[in-house]
Amino acid sequence: MGLSKREIGAVRLATLNDGTRDGRLTVVSPDGNAFAFAPAKTLQEALENWDTVAPDLAAFSDFPEILDPALIMAPLPRAWQWLDGSVYSSHGALMDKVLGIDKPPVSWPLMYQGVSDRFYGPTDDVRMPDEALQIDFEGEFGVIVDAVPMGTAAEDCRKHIRLVVQINDWSLRALAGPEMKSGFGWVQAKPPCTMAPFAVTPDELGDSWRDGRCCADLLVDWNGKRFGAANGEPMAYGFHELVAHAARTRDLVAGTVIGSGTVSNENFREVGSSCIAERRGIEIVDFGAPKTEFMRFGDVVRMKGSLPDGRAPFGAIEAKVVRA
Amino acid sequence: MGLSKREIGAVRLATLNDGTRDGRLTVVSPDGNAFAFAPAKTLQEALENWDTVAPDLAAFSDFPEILDPALIMAPLPRAWQWLDGSVYSSHGALMDKVLGIDKPPVSWPLMYQGVSDRFYGPTDDVRMPDEALQIDFEGEFGVIVDAVPMGTAAEDCRKHIRLVVQINDWSLRALAGPEMKSGFGWVQAKPPCTMAPFAVTPDELGDSWRDGRCCADLLVDWNGKRFGAANGEPMAYGFHELVAHAARTRDLVAGTVIGSGTVSNENFREVGSSCIAERRGIEIVDFGAPKTEFMRFGDVVRMKGSLPDGRAPFGAIEAKVVRA
C-alpha cells in the first residue's frame, strides 16, 4: 500500500529462451500475446539496476513481437537464492499430521533454503527419479526483491518487493518427513521448482496486492480436473515480513526469490488444496487414512493465479512429470 | 585414488579482486607467492569447461606476478549452490546435546542448503548483527564439483570432485537449535561462509587425499590461541558419497560446493575442536555446564589446513567478526 507500490506501474515481464542459461528479458503486452525486448538483457541484470531500469520497462506501449509460448522460460531461470516460507496456518497443521511430525509451535515464519540454480519454465517437463518417492506439487506465490541490506525492518522491506511470481514447489513426500526429523531441513525432498510465465509488478495485481499478499485465487488442475482454488490472502505473515525474516542475519542480493509456501485456506474442504499432501491430511482427519495417491509419470498439473476480474497476470504453469 | 585424480596434476587456484563479483581467476605458484592469470576469467567459467581448461591450468610453470594477499577473494566468490554436510560422528552427538536436540539417528549423510550468493574472502571482516546470537566458527573442508547429473552413483562422483577448499561455516548458535526443532533447517543461523585463499586439485594434497577425504590437520586459532587441530580423515561418508547424496533428486550445476561439516575427531579432548559449540558440548559432559563463551566483536579466528610435510595447501583464513 502507499506510494512505493505505485511508483513503477503495471508491468509484466517474461524471459525467452535464446540459448543462454539466463535467457532474454522481454516486456509483455497487456493482452499477453506480444512483447518488446527489454533494455536490460536479463531479469537478473534488471533487478541489479532496478531504479534505473524499471521506469524504462514501464514506459513500453508498443509490443512489436508475437509471443511464442514455447519459448517462455521461467522469468528468472536461475537465482542466487531461493527461500521458501510456509505461512498458511491451515496448511501447516495438516502437513505435520500427514508427515508424522510432532514439533513445537514457532513464533516466526517457517522458511527453508531451496535449490535455485534452476527454475523450470512453465511448460518444461519435470524430471523425477522415482514415483515411489511420492511426487507432489505445491502451488504458491512468491516475490523477487532487489538488494536488501541485513537487518532491514519489515515495513522497509515492502519497497524491496519488485516483482510477484507464481511457483510450483515440487516435493518428494517420502523424503520430506525423514529430512524434517533430521533437523537439517530438506535437500532431496525438494527438486527444482517451476515458475509461471510472467513476473509482474505489484501494481499489475491492482487491489489484489494487499498488505504484502497476493490475493489471487490459485486454480490448480491435476490431469484436467480441478483440485484447488485457494486464495493467497490468508498468509500469517506478509511477504515483507518474510523478506525481513530472511534478511535478519544476511544481506539479500538482488534477484533473491522468496516464496509463500503452499497456498491454503481454512475452508479447504470447499475450495480444495494446492498440494496432494494437504488433501491426504484432510482425508486422514476425515476418514482415518489417506485416499488420494501421489503423482504418476505422465501426470500434468496446471496452475493459474486468477484475479476477481478474470485476469491471469502470471499466465499458467502446465507441466508434465517424467521419469529422469 | 586411481587415475582420475592424477589426470590434472597439482594445481592451486586463487581469485583476485578486480572489482567484479566473481573476480579474476589465477594459477598460484607452488610457493604461494606468485601467480599467472588463468585462461578462464573466473573459476565458475573454468568449472563449466573443466575438461578443456584444466590441462591449461596444470601446464603453467611461469608465474610472473607477485601475489598480494590483500586482493585475494574466496576462490569461488559466489556459487549457485552450497550444500553442507555433517558427517563427523564425534561432532554430531555432542552438538545435539548442546543444542538440546533429541532426534532419531539417520542412515544418510546429514546435509543442509546454505546461502551461496556470497563467500567471504579469507581476510574479509565478517559482519554479524548481535553478539547475543552466540557467534561461532565451524572449520571444515569442502569440494567443488563440475556438472553432476541426477542419480550419479557415489563411485562415479569421485571424478566430478575437481577442487578441494577450506571453509569457515559461521554459525549463530542461539538460532540454530530453534531452527532445527522447526524441521525446516537453518536460515538465520547460517550467515555466509568464509573460504581460505586457495582451491586445490585433489592431487595438490598428495597422499593426504584418501578415499574422498581431505586428511589434513585443521589448525584453528582463536584470538591467537590454539583451539583445535583435528584431522579431516574420519568422515563417516567420503565427499564422493556426499556429492551422490546431493545429486539423488537434482542435477548439480558446475560450481556446486559441498562441505564436510565441522571437522571433529573422537579424541577431541586431546586435539581440540573446530567450533566453540563442540567444546561447550564437551564441557557439558565433563562439568555439567558449558564454560567457554561464544565470540565477541573484534575476535579473530585463524584456520589453516596443514599436511604432514608442513605445507598449507589452502593458505589460511584469518577473519575478524565485526558488528553489522
XYZ file of C-alpha atoms in Angstrom:
648
model
C 0.000 0.000 0.000
C 1.131 3.601 -0.319
C 3.272 5.349 -2.831
C 6.116 2.872 -3.190
C 3.928 0.300 -4.930
C 2.624 2.935 -7.329
C 5.992 4.186 -8.500
C 6.548 1.825 -11.419
C 3.096 0.947 -12.639
C 1.760 -2.284 -14.036
C 4.436 -4.300 -15.841
C 4.575 -7.916 -16.983
C 7.940 -9.468 -17.768
C 8.847 -12.729 -19.470
C 12.167 -14.362 -20.251
C 12.577 -16.052 -23.620
C 14.870 -18.913 -24.489
C 17.755 -17.567 -26.564
C 20.069 -20.488 -25.875
C 21.619 -18.951 -22.768
C 21.008 -20.007 -19.180
C 19.552 -16.639 -18.197
C 17.526 -16.074 -21.369
C 16.414 -12.755 -22.834
C 14.207 -10.370 -20.865
C 11.068 -9.009 -22.528
C 8.190 -6.717 -21.607
C 4.836 -8.342 -22.342
C 1.765 -6.602 -23.728
C -1.358 -6.222 -21.558
C -3.124 -8.991 -23.500
C -0.140 -11.341 -23.038
C 0.216 -12.074 -26.763
C 3.049 -9.765 -27.790
C 6.267 -8.406 -26.403
C 9.128 -5.953 -26.764
C 12.744 -6.679 -25.906
C 13.645 -5.081 -22.579
C 16.534 -2.627 -22.264
C 18.228 -4.983 -19.787
C 19.285 -8.295 -21.297
C 18.267 -10.446 -18.330
C 15.925 -10.149 -15.377
C 18.898 -10.527 -13.029
C 20.540 -7.524 -14.687
C 17.292 -5.542 -14.433
C 16.944 -6.334 -10.730
C 20.525 -5.283 -10.030
C 19.770 -1.905 -11.612
C 16.064 -1.674 -10.839
C 15.796 2.027 -10.069
C 17.154 2.985 -13.454
C 15.702 0.115 -15.497
C 12.158 -0.058 -14.089
C 10.916 3.283 -15.475
C 12.005 2.156 -18.938
C 10.162 -1.135 -18.504
C 7.004 0.706 -17.523
C 7.253 3.105 -20.467
C 6.677 0.491 -23.184
C 3.454 0.900 -25.137
C 4.479 -0.724 -28.400
C 4.902 -4.513 -28.470
C 6.066 -5.423 -31.972
C 6.887 -9.126 -31.491
C 4.481 -12.084 -31.306
C 4.982 -14.055 -28.068
C 5.638 -17.748 -28.742
C 4.629 -19.680 -25.587
C 7.082 -22.452 -26.465
C 9.995 -20.056 -25.927
C 8.960 -18.893 -22.459
C 11.411 -19.819 -19.701
C 10.974 -19.091 -16.001
C 11.030 -15.283 -15.606
C 14.199 -15.815 -13.551
C 15.665 -19.042 -14.965
C 18.172 -19.262 -12.112
C 18.560 -17.200 -8.963
C 21.309 -16.712 -6.407
C 18.927 -17.544 -3.605
C 15.508 -19.161 -3.141
C 13.969 -19.097 0.311
C 10.552 -20.637 0.703
C 8.249 -19.860 3.575
C 5.332 -21.848 4.946
C 2.901 -19.340 6.357
C -0.608 -20.621 5.695
C -1.746 -21.813 9.101
C -4.409 -24.148 7.735
C -1.701 -25.979 5.781
C 0.963 -26.334 8.465
C -1.068 -28.306 10.979
C -2.282 -30.776 8.369
C 1.194 -31.275 6.908
C 2.658 -32.126 10.295
C -0.087 -34.697 10.661
C 0.462 -36.344 7.281
C 4.272 -36.356 7.644
C 4.153 -37.625 11.215
C 5.916 -34.534 12.545
C 5.477 -33.561 16.192
C 7.196 -30.216 16.605
C 6.773 -27.257 18.916
C 4.929 -24.190 17.560
C 7.214 -21.398 16.358
C 6.818 -17.646 16.685
C 8.412 -16.819 13.349
C 7.670 -17.570 9.681
C 8.897 -21.061 8.817
C 11.400 -20.910 5.957
C 13.898 -23.167 4.216
C 16.551 -22.566 1.571
C 15.991 -24.470 -1.660
C 17.837 -25.168 -4.879
C 17.892 -22.052 -7.061
C 20.408 -22.823 -9.796
C 17.474 -23.721 -11.990
C 13.801 -22.849 -12.202
C 11.888 -24.837 -14.780
C 9.933 -22.892 -17.370
C 6.109 -23.089 -17.213
C 5.730 -25.937 -19.729
C 9.043 -27.750 -19.218
C 8.783 -31.445 -18.463
C 9.887 -32.050 -14.881
C 12.302 -34.941 -14.345
C 11.817 -37.074 -11.264
C 13.804 -40.180 -10.351
C 11.112 -42.453 -8.936
C 7.329 -42.466 -8.416
C 7.881 -44.257 -5.099
C 9.284 -41.009 -3.676
C 5.686 -39.672 -3.616
C 5.771 -36.868 -6.164
C 3.656 -33.877 -5.188
C 3.031 -30.342 -6.443
C 2.814 -27.274 -4.215
C 1.172 -24.200 -5.683
C 2.290 -20.913 -4.226
C 3.064 -17.277 -4.857
C 6.451 -15.626 -4.443
C 8.248 -12.312 -4.682
C 11.560 -11.211 -6.150
C 13.469 -8.484 -4.345
C 16.229 -6.117 -5.220
C 19.198 -5.893 -2.815
C 18.033 -5.908 0.817
C 20.612 -4.953 3.461
C 20.925 -7.173 6.537
C 18.626 -6.083 9.329
C 16.087 -4.200 7.185
C 12.795 -3.838 9.083
C 9.654 -5.449 7.671
C 7.974 -2.130 6.842
C 11.059 -1.068 4.894
C 11.106 -4.405 3.072
C 7.835 -3.534 1.288
C 9.652 -1.302 -1.173
C 12.198 -4.009 -1.971
C 9.466 -6.293 -3.332
C 9.869 -5.561 -7.030
C 8.064 -8.459 -8.665
C 5.491 -11.107 -7.828
C 5.647 -14.616 -9.310
C 3.728 -17.876 -9.205
C 5.598 -21.068 -8.377
C 5.150 -24.817 -8.234
C 7.460 -26.085 -5.488
C 7.760 -29.768 -6.446
C 8.123 -32.053 -3.444
C 9.005 -35.668 -2.799
C 6.923 -36.537 0.229
C 8.534 -39.875 1.034
C 11.753 -37.963 1.717
C 10.207 -34.877 3.324
C 9.267 -36.335 6.688
C 12.584 -38.069 7.375
C 14.556 -34.963 6.308
C 12.441 -32.763 8.595
C 13.006 -35.093 11.519
C 16.775 -34.837 10.972
C 16.548 -31.144 11.852
C 18.636 -30.212 8.798
C 15.634 -29.476 6.590
C 15.060 -30.511 3.004
C 17.592 -31.295 0.302
C 16.489 -34.440 -1.517
C 12.790 -33.745 -0.871
C 12.918 -30.517 -2.885
C 13.931 -30.737 -6.557
C 13.960 -27.516 -8.613
C 10.701 -25.535 -8.847
C 8.645 -24.440 -11.846
C 7.714 -20.778 -12.416
C 4.680 -19.415 -14.256
C 5.402 -17.363 -17.430
C 5.146 -13.799 -16.160
C 6.783 -11.887 -13.309
C 4.636 -8.853 -12.559
C 4.988 -5.680 -10.564
C 2.684 -5.483 -7.530
C 0.788 -2.782 -9.464
C -0.173 -5.343 -12.100
C -2.228 -7.048 -9.379
C -4.169 -3.862 -8.637
C -6.270 -4.161 -5.495
C -5.398 -7.851 -5.247
C -1.998 -6.878 -3.842
C -2.898 -6.112 -0.239
C -0.608 -5.784 2.774
C 2.230 -7.666 1.099
C -0.031 -10.501 -0.013
C -1.069 -11.769 -3.449
C -4.848 -12.098 -3.011
C -5.458 -14.124 -6.171
C -7.208 -17.481 -6.403
C -4.726 -20.188 -7.285
C -6.547 -22.513 -9.675
C -4.931 -25.946 -9.601
C -5.929 -28.647 -12.093
C -4.464 -32.143 -11.917
C -4.834 -34.153 -15.122
C -7.557 -31.785 -16.261
C -9.616 -31.932 -13.079
C -9.968 -29.020 -10.672
C -8.061 -29.825 -7.482
C -7.929 -26.495 -5.673
C -8.883 -22.830 -5.854
C -7.487 -21.407 -2.624
C -6.931 -17.674 -2.304
C -3.493 -16.285 -1.491
C -4.626 -13.759 1.075
C -4.581 -15.512 4.474
C -0.799 -15.592 4.922
C 0.054 -15.409 8.621
C 2.952 -13.138 7.593
C 3.055 -10.825 4.580
C 5.858 -11.095 2.043
C 7.520 -8.001 3.522
C 7.745 -9.886 6.816
C 9.189 -12.936 5.061
C 11.805 -10.747 3.406
C 12.718 -9.204 6.778
C 12.973 -12.659 8.326
C 15.330 -13.768 5.558
C 17.452 -10.621 5.888
C 17.878 -10.733 9.656
C 21.407 -12.178 9.553
C 22.376 -11.843 5.880
C 22.248 -9.334 3.050
C 19.895 -10.444 0.280
C 21.298 -9.974 -3.197
C 19.098 -8.591 -5.962
C 17.164 -11.438 -7.504
C 16.522 -13.335 -4.277
C 13.206 -15.185 -4.572
C 11.004 -15.645 -1.503
C 8.009 -17.971 -1.529
C 4.798 -18.121 0.497
C 4.632 -21.880 0.856
C 1.613 -23.872 -0.295
C -1.443 -21.645 -0.604
C -4.122 -22.897 1.752
C -7.432 -21.679 3.143
C -9.270 -22.668 6.318
C -12.243 -23.810 4.218
C -10.120 -26.279 2.269
C -12.968 -28.759 2.156
C -14.808 -26.234 -0.045
C -12.052 -24.601 -2.089
C -9.705 -27.565 -2.313
C -5.943 -27.700 -1.827
C -2.783 -26.610 -3.643
C -0.908 -29.854 -2.965
C -1.760 -33.524 -2.662
C -0.292 -33.894 0.805
C -2.773 -31.407 2.233
C -5.698 -33.303 0.727
C -4.275 -36.508 2.205
C -4.080 -34.747 5.552
C -7.766 -33.858 5.287
C -8.553 -37.474 4.410
C -6.619 -38.665 7.447
C -8.691 -36.345 9.620
C -11.985 -37.262 7.958
C -11.524 -40.954 7.202
C -8.566 -42.063 9.314
C -6.394 -42.761 6.275
C -5.343 -41.008 3.055
C -7.148 -41.999 -0.157
C -5.632 -39.734 -2.809
C -2.475 -41.156 -4.378
C 0.587 -39.094 -5.326
C 1.540 -38.238 -8.919
C 2.484 -40.719 -11.627
C 4.864 -40.221 -14.536
C 2.887 -38.589 -17.314
C 0.614 -36.665 -14.959
C 0.094 -32.990 -15.759
C -0.524 -30.211 -13.270
C -1.856 -26.834 -14.330
C -1.741 -23.804 -12.030
C -3.089 -20.349 -12.739
C -3.456 -17.370 -10.426
C -6.798 -15.723 -11.137
C -7.939 -12.206 -10.196
C -11.563 -11.233 -9.453
C -11.863 -9.666 -12.923
C -10.824 -12.954 -14.515
C -7.319 -11.869 -15.480
C -4.443 -14.350 -15.022
C -1.483 -11.999 -14.502
C 1.153 -14.753 -14.210
C -0.101 -16.882 -17.109
C -0.334 -20.611 -16.403
C 2.035 -23.381 -15.400
C 1.259 -26.576 -17.296
C 3.916 -29.158 -16.547
C 4.239 -32.892 -17.012
C 6.175 -35.138 -14.653
C 8.531 -37.507 -16.480
C 10.997 -40.183 -15.471
C 14.562 -38.829 -15.138
C 42.754 -42.707 -5.613
C 43.195 -44.124 -9.091
C 43.749 -42.445 -12.390
C 41.023 -39.824 -12.290
C 42.746 -37.846 -9.555
C 46.064 -37.982 -11.416
C 44.751 -36.612 -14.671
C 45.222 -32.935 -13.961
C 48.102 -32.782 -11.532
C 48.722 -30.464 -8.629
C 47.152 -27.047 -9.177
C 46.405 -24.175 -6.796
C 43.926 -21.520 -7.857
C 43.136 -18.129 -6.359
C 40.616 -15.459 -7.312
C 41.733 -11.838 -7.146
C 39.576 -8.794 -6.567
C 39.259 -6.897 -9.852
C 36.150 -5.002 -8.833
C 33.723 -7.644 -10.134
C 31.631 -10.022 -8.049
C 33.295 -13.096 -9.483
C 36.858 -11.740 -9.504
C 39.730 -12.832 -11.746
C 40.987 -16.412 -11.713
C 44.719 -17.019 -11.291
C 47.039 -20.003 -11.062
C 49.293 -19.775 -7.999
C 52.946 -20.776 -7.822
C 53.986 -23.771 -5.689
C 55.407 -21.429 -3.026
C 52.166 -19.424 -2.918
C 53.860 -16.073 -3.530
C 53.297 -15.513 -7.236
C 50.669 -16.149 -9.857
C 49.746 -16.153 -13.521
C 46.371 -15.111 -14.929
C 44.330 -18.183 -15.823
C 42.979 -18.696 -19.355
C 39.423 -18.698 -17.946
C 38.366 -15.369 -16.451
C 36.549 -16.821 -13.452
C 36.554 -20.067 -11.529
C 32.881 -20.572 -12.425
C 33.803 -20.347 -16.104
C 36.679 -22.788 -15.595
C 34.423 -25.292 -13.845
C 31.822 -25.100 -16.606
C 34.549 -26.000 -19.104
C 36.813 -28.054 -16.868
C 37.876 -30.746 -19.304
C 39.299 -28.206 -21.720
C 40.520 -25.621 -19.194
C 42.120 -27.875 -16.572
C 45.066 -29.081 -18.715
C 45.947 -25.455 -19.397
C 45.801 -24.658 -15.681
C 48.143 -27.554 -14.929
C 50.596 -26.533 -17.637
C 51.679 -23.259 -16.017
C 55.305 -23.149 -14.878
C 55.943 -19.417 -15.106
C 54.291 -17.165 -12.509
C 55.221 -13.597 -13.417
C 53.007 -11.666 -10.963
C 53.553 -11.073 -7.233
C 50.535 -12.286 -5.224
C 49.133 -9.534 -2.985
C 47.261 -11.270 -0.122
C 45.028 -8.206 0.296
C 43.493 -8.856 -3.139
C 42.570 -12.485 -2.514
C 38.844 -13.208 -2.580
C 37.208 -16.557 -1.931
C 38.315 -18.889 -4.755
C 34.628 -19.025 -5.717
C 33.252 -15.668 -4.507
C 29.681 -16.814 -5.123
C 28.261 -20.175 -6.116
C 24.939 -21.388 -7.497
C 24.670 -23.922 -4.724
C 26.237 -24.632 -1.313
C 25.296 -27.834 0.441
C 26.930 -28.534 3.763
C 27.146 -31.980 5.289
C 27.668 -33.002 8.892
C 29.470 -36.304 8.800
C 31.903 -36.384 11.713
C 30.240 -38.737 14.176
C 32.111 -37.397 17.195
C 30.688 -33.947 16.453
C 27.060 -34.824 15.816
C 26.281 -36.416 19.163
C 27.819 -33.532 21.106
C 26.041 -30.896 19.028
C 22.654 -32.467 19.652
C 23.450 -32.340 23.334
C 24.493 -28.686 23.405
C 21.559 -27.578 21.221
C 19.037 -29.630 23.164
C 18.104 -31.691 20.101
C 16.574 -35.130 20.556
C 16.314 -36.650 17.104
C 16.311 -40.146 15.687
C 19.545 -41.451 14.120
C 19.652 -41.231 10.323
C 21.102 -43.639 7.795
C 22.261 -40.966 5.360
C 24.714 -38.053 5.449
C 23.089 -35.066 7.135
C 23.080 -32.071 4.786
C 21.515 -28.622 4.557
C 21.425 -25.976 1.842
C 23.087 -22.708 2.812
C 23.444 -19.220 1.408
C 25.834 -19.238 -1.552
C 25.413 -15.828 -3.161
C 28.493 -14.725 -1.289
C 31.549 -16.382 0.196
C 33.730 -14.037 2.199
C 37.405 -13.813 1.255
C 39.948 -15.228 3.720
C 40.698 -11.916 5.468
C 37.360 -10.122 4.986
C 35.758 -8.779 8.140
C 32.617 -10.774 8.861
C 29.521 -8.746 9.751
C 27.239 -10.101 12.439
C 24.145 -8.394 13.832
C 24.389 -9.222 17.528
C 26.773 -10.978 19.939
C 23.739 -12.320 21.809
C 23.060 -14.644 18.859
C 26.083 -16.719 20.020
C 28.570 -16.273 17.197
C 30.572 -19.394 16.433
C 33.059 -20.585 13.813
C 32.989 -24.023 12.179
C 36.166 -25.168 10.481
C 35.690 -27.647 7.674
C 36.820 -28.859 4.287
C 34.770 -28.836 1.109
C 34.834 -29.799 -2.538
C 33.741 -28.089 -5.727
C 32.292 -30.243 -8.494
C 31.706 -29.851 -12.173
C 28.239 -30.719 -13.512
C 26.878 -33.897 -11.876
C 23.793 -35.496 -13.469
C 20.925 -36.505 -11.197
C 21.300 -40.041 -9.923
C 25.072 -40.354 -10.374
C 26.411 -43.179 -8.193
C 28.903 -42.368 -5.445
C 31.812 -44.143 -7.159
C 31.167 -42.139 -10.314
C 31.012 -38.925 -8.280
C 34.723 -39.217 -7.433
C 35.717 -37.913 -10.841
C 33.393 -34.911 -10.518
C 35.339 -33.643 -7.488
C 37.524 -31.094 -9.220
C 38.752 -28.926 -6.368
C 39.126 -29.059 -2.599
C 38.626 -25.983 -0.418
C 38.751 -24.989 3.238
C 35.745 -23.223 4.745
C 34.627 -21.460 7.899
C 30.886 -22.026 8.172
C 29.896 -19.192 10.535
C 27.014 -20.101 12.817
C 24.685 -18.303 15.199
C 24.030 -20.880 17.876
C 21.193 -19.101 19.651
C 19.180 -19.501 16.436
C 20.456 -22.947 15.427
C 18.570 -25.047 17.979
C 15.162 -23.431 17.453
C 15.527 -23.582 13.658
C 16.450 -27.284 13.838
C 13.447 -28.034 16.010
C 11.183 -26.385 13.415
C 12.179 -29.137 10.976
C 12.847 -26.575 8.233
C 16.588 -26.384 8.912
C 18.767 -23.311 9.115
C 18.289 -19.923 7.515
C 19.028 -17.235 10.095
C 21.525 -19.446 11.959
C 23.816 -19.614 8.925
C 25.215 -16.341 7.547
C 27.597 -16.523 4.567
C 30.777 -18.595 4.951
C 34.445 -17.656 4.589
C 36.763 -19.546 2.230
C 40.545 -19.977 2.549
C 42.657 -18.429 -0.248
C 43.380 -21.415 -2.473
C 41.203 -24.014 -4.179
C 43.384 -27.010 -4.996
C 43.090 -30.115 -7.107
C 42.981 -33.341 -5.097
C 46.475 -34.022 -6.486
C 47.802 -30.991 -4.644
C 47.030 -32.869 -1.421
C 49.149 -35.856 -2.486
C 48.641 -38.841 -0.197
C 46.524 -36.715 2.134
C 43.600 -37.094 -0.300
C 42.370 -40.573 0.584
C 39.059 -42.202 -0.269
C 37.367 -38.890 -0.976
C 38.595 -37.305 2.262
C 40.942 -34.399 2.957
C 43.254 -35.917 5.592
C 44.845 -32.642 6.689
C 45.018 -31.284 10.234
C 42.779 -28.259 10.575
C 44.672 -25.840 12.813
C 42.218 -23.455 14.467
C 43.453 -20.445 16.486
C 41.015 -18.165 18.293
C 42.480 -14.769 19.214
C 45.974 -16.186 18.781
C 45.477 -19.254 20.935
C 45.326 -22.788 19.546
C 41.781 -24.088 19.831
C 41.809 -27.220 17.670
C 43.917 -29.415 15.427
C 41.515 -32.143 14.334
C 42.284 -34.202 11.259
C 39.868 -34.314 8.345
C 40.042 -38.044 7.761
C 37.325 -39.658 9.922
C 34.331 -38.596 7.820
C 31.561 -41.181 8.111
C 30.936 -40.576 4.395
C 33.531 -39.514 1.819
C 32.955 -36.425 -0.306
C 32.000 -38.605 -3.280
C 29.183 -40.016 -1.153
C 28.085 -36.513 -0.152
C 28.005 -35.497 -3.815
C 25.901 -38.557 -4.664
C 23.521 -37.762 -1.806
C 23.110 -34.209 -3.085
C 22.544 -35.391 -6.660
C 19.930 -38.037 -5.874
C 16.958 -35.905 -6.915
C 18.579 -32.946 -8.691
C 21.272 -32.208 -11.234
C 24.232 -30.365 -9.681
C 25.480 -27.462 -11.778
C 29.204 -26.912 -12.202
C 30.500 -24.896 -9.273
C 28.310 -26.552 -6.639
C 30.189 -26.532 -3.311
C 29.737 -29.410 -0.865
C 31.060 -29.216 2.697
C 32.080 -31.835 5.259
C 30.612 -30.134 8.299
C 32.738 -29.271 11.328
C 35.915 -31.345 11.400
C 35.960 -33.424 14.561
C 37.924 -36.349 15.980
C 36.974 -38.880 18.639
C 39.932 -37.749 20.763
C 38.674 -34.154 20.844
C 39.881 -33.758 24.420
C 43.431 -34.119 23.055
C 43.285 -32.458 19.648
C 40.673 -29.824 20.416
C 37.654 -28.761 18.379
C 36.889 -26.839 15.185
C 33.973 -24.913 16.705
C 33.056 -23.461 20.073
C 29.784 -25.374 20.348
C 31.611 -28.697 20.311
C 33.894 -27.584 23.120
C 30.840 -26.461 25.074
C 29.330 -29.888 24.481
C 32.436 -31.486 25.949
C 32.207 -29.157 28.944
C 28.568 -30.118 29.450
C 29.581 -33.777 29.502
C 32.595 -33.203 31.749
C 31.369 -30.452 34.093
C 27.607 -30.379 33.692
C 27.626 -26.921 32.119
C 29.455 -25.040 29.366
C 32.322 -22.712 30.361
C 33.638 -21.388 27.069
C 31.804 -18.280 25.853
C 30.949 -17.582 22.210
C 32.749 -14.965 20.080
C 32.786 -11.224 20.709
C 33.014 -8.430 18.149
C 36.696 -7.924 17.399
C 37.586 -11.579 17.895
C 39.780 -13.155 15.229
C 39.724 -16.769 14.130
C 42.546 -18.272 12.079
C 42.180 -21.612 10.297
C 44.812 -23.429 8.308
C 44.767 -26.940 6.853
C 48.193 -28.499 7.443
C 49.704 -31.531 5.704
C 52.205 -33.925 7.344
C 55.083 -32.247 5.453
C 54.088 -28.878 6.898
C 52.551 -27.466 3.751
C 49.332 -25.434 3.992
C 47.767 -26.035 0.574
C 44.717 -23.818 1.146
C 46.582 -20.919 2.775
C 44.955 -19.513 5.919
C 41.654 -17.927 6.857
C 42.195 -15.034 9.252
C 38.913 -13.237 9.821
C 37.615 -10.745 12.345
C 33.999 -10.620 13.483
C 32.556 -7.103 13.399
C 29.204 -5.526 14.204
C 26.976 -5.219 11.133
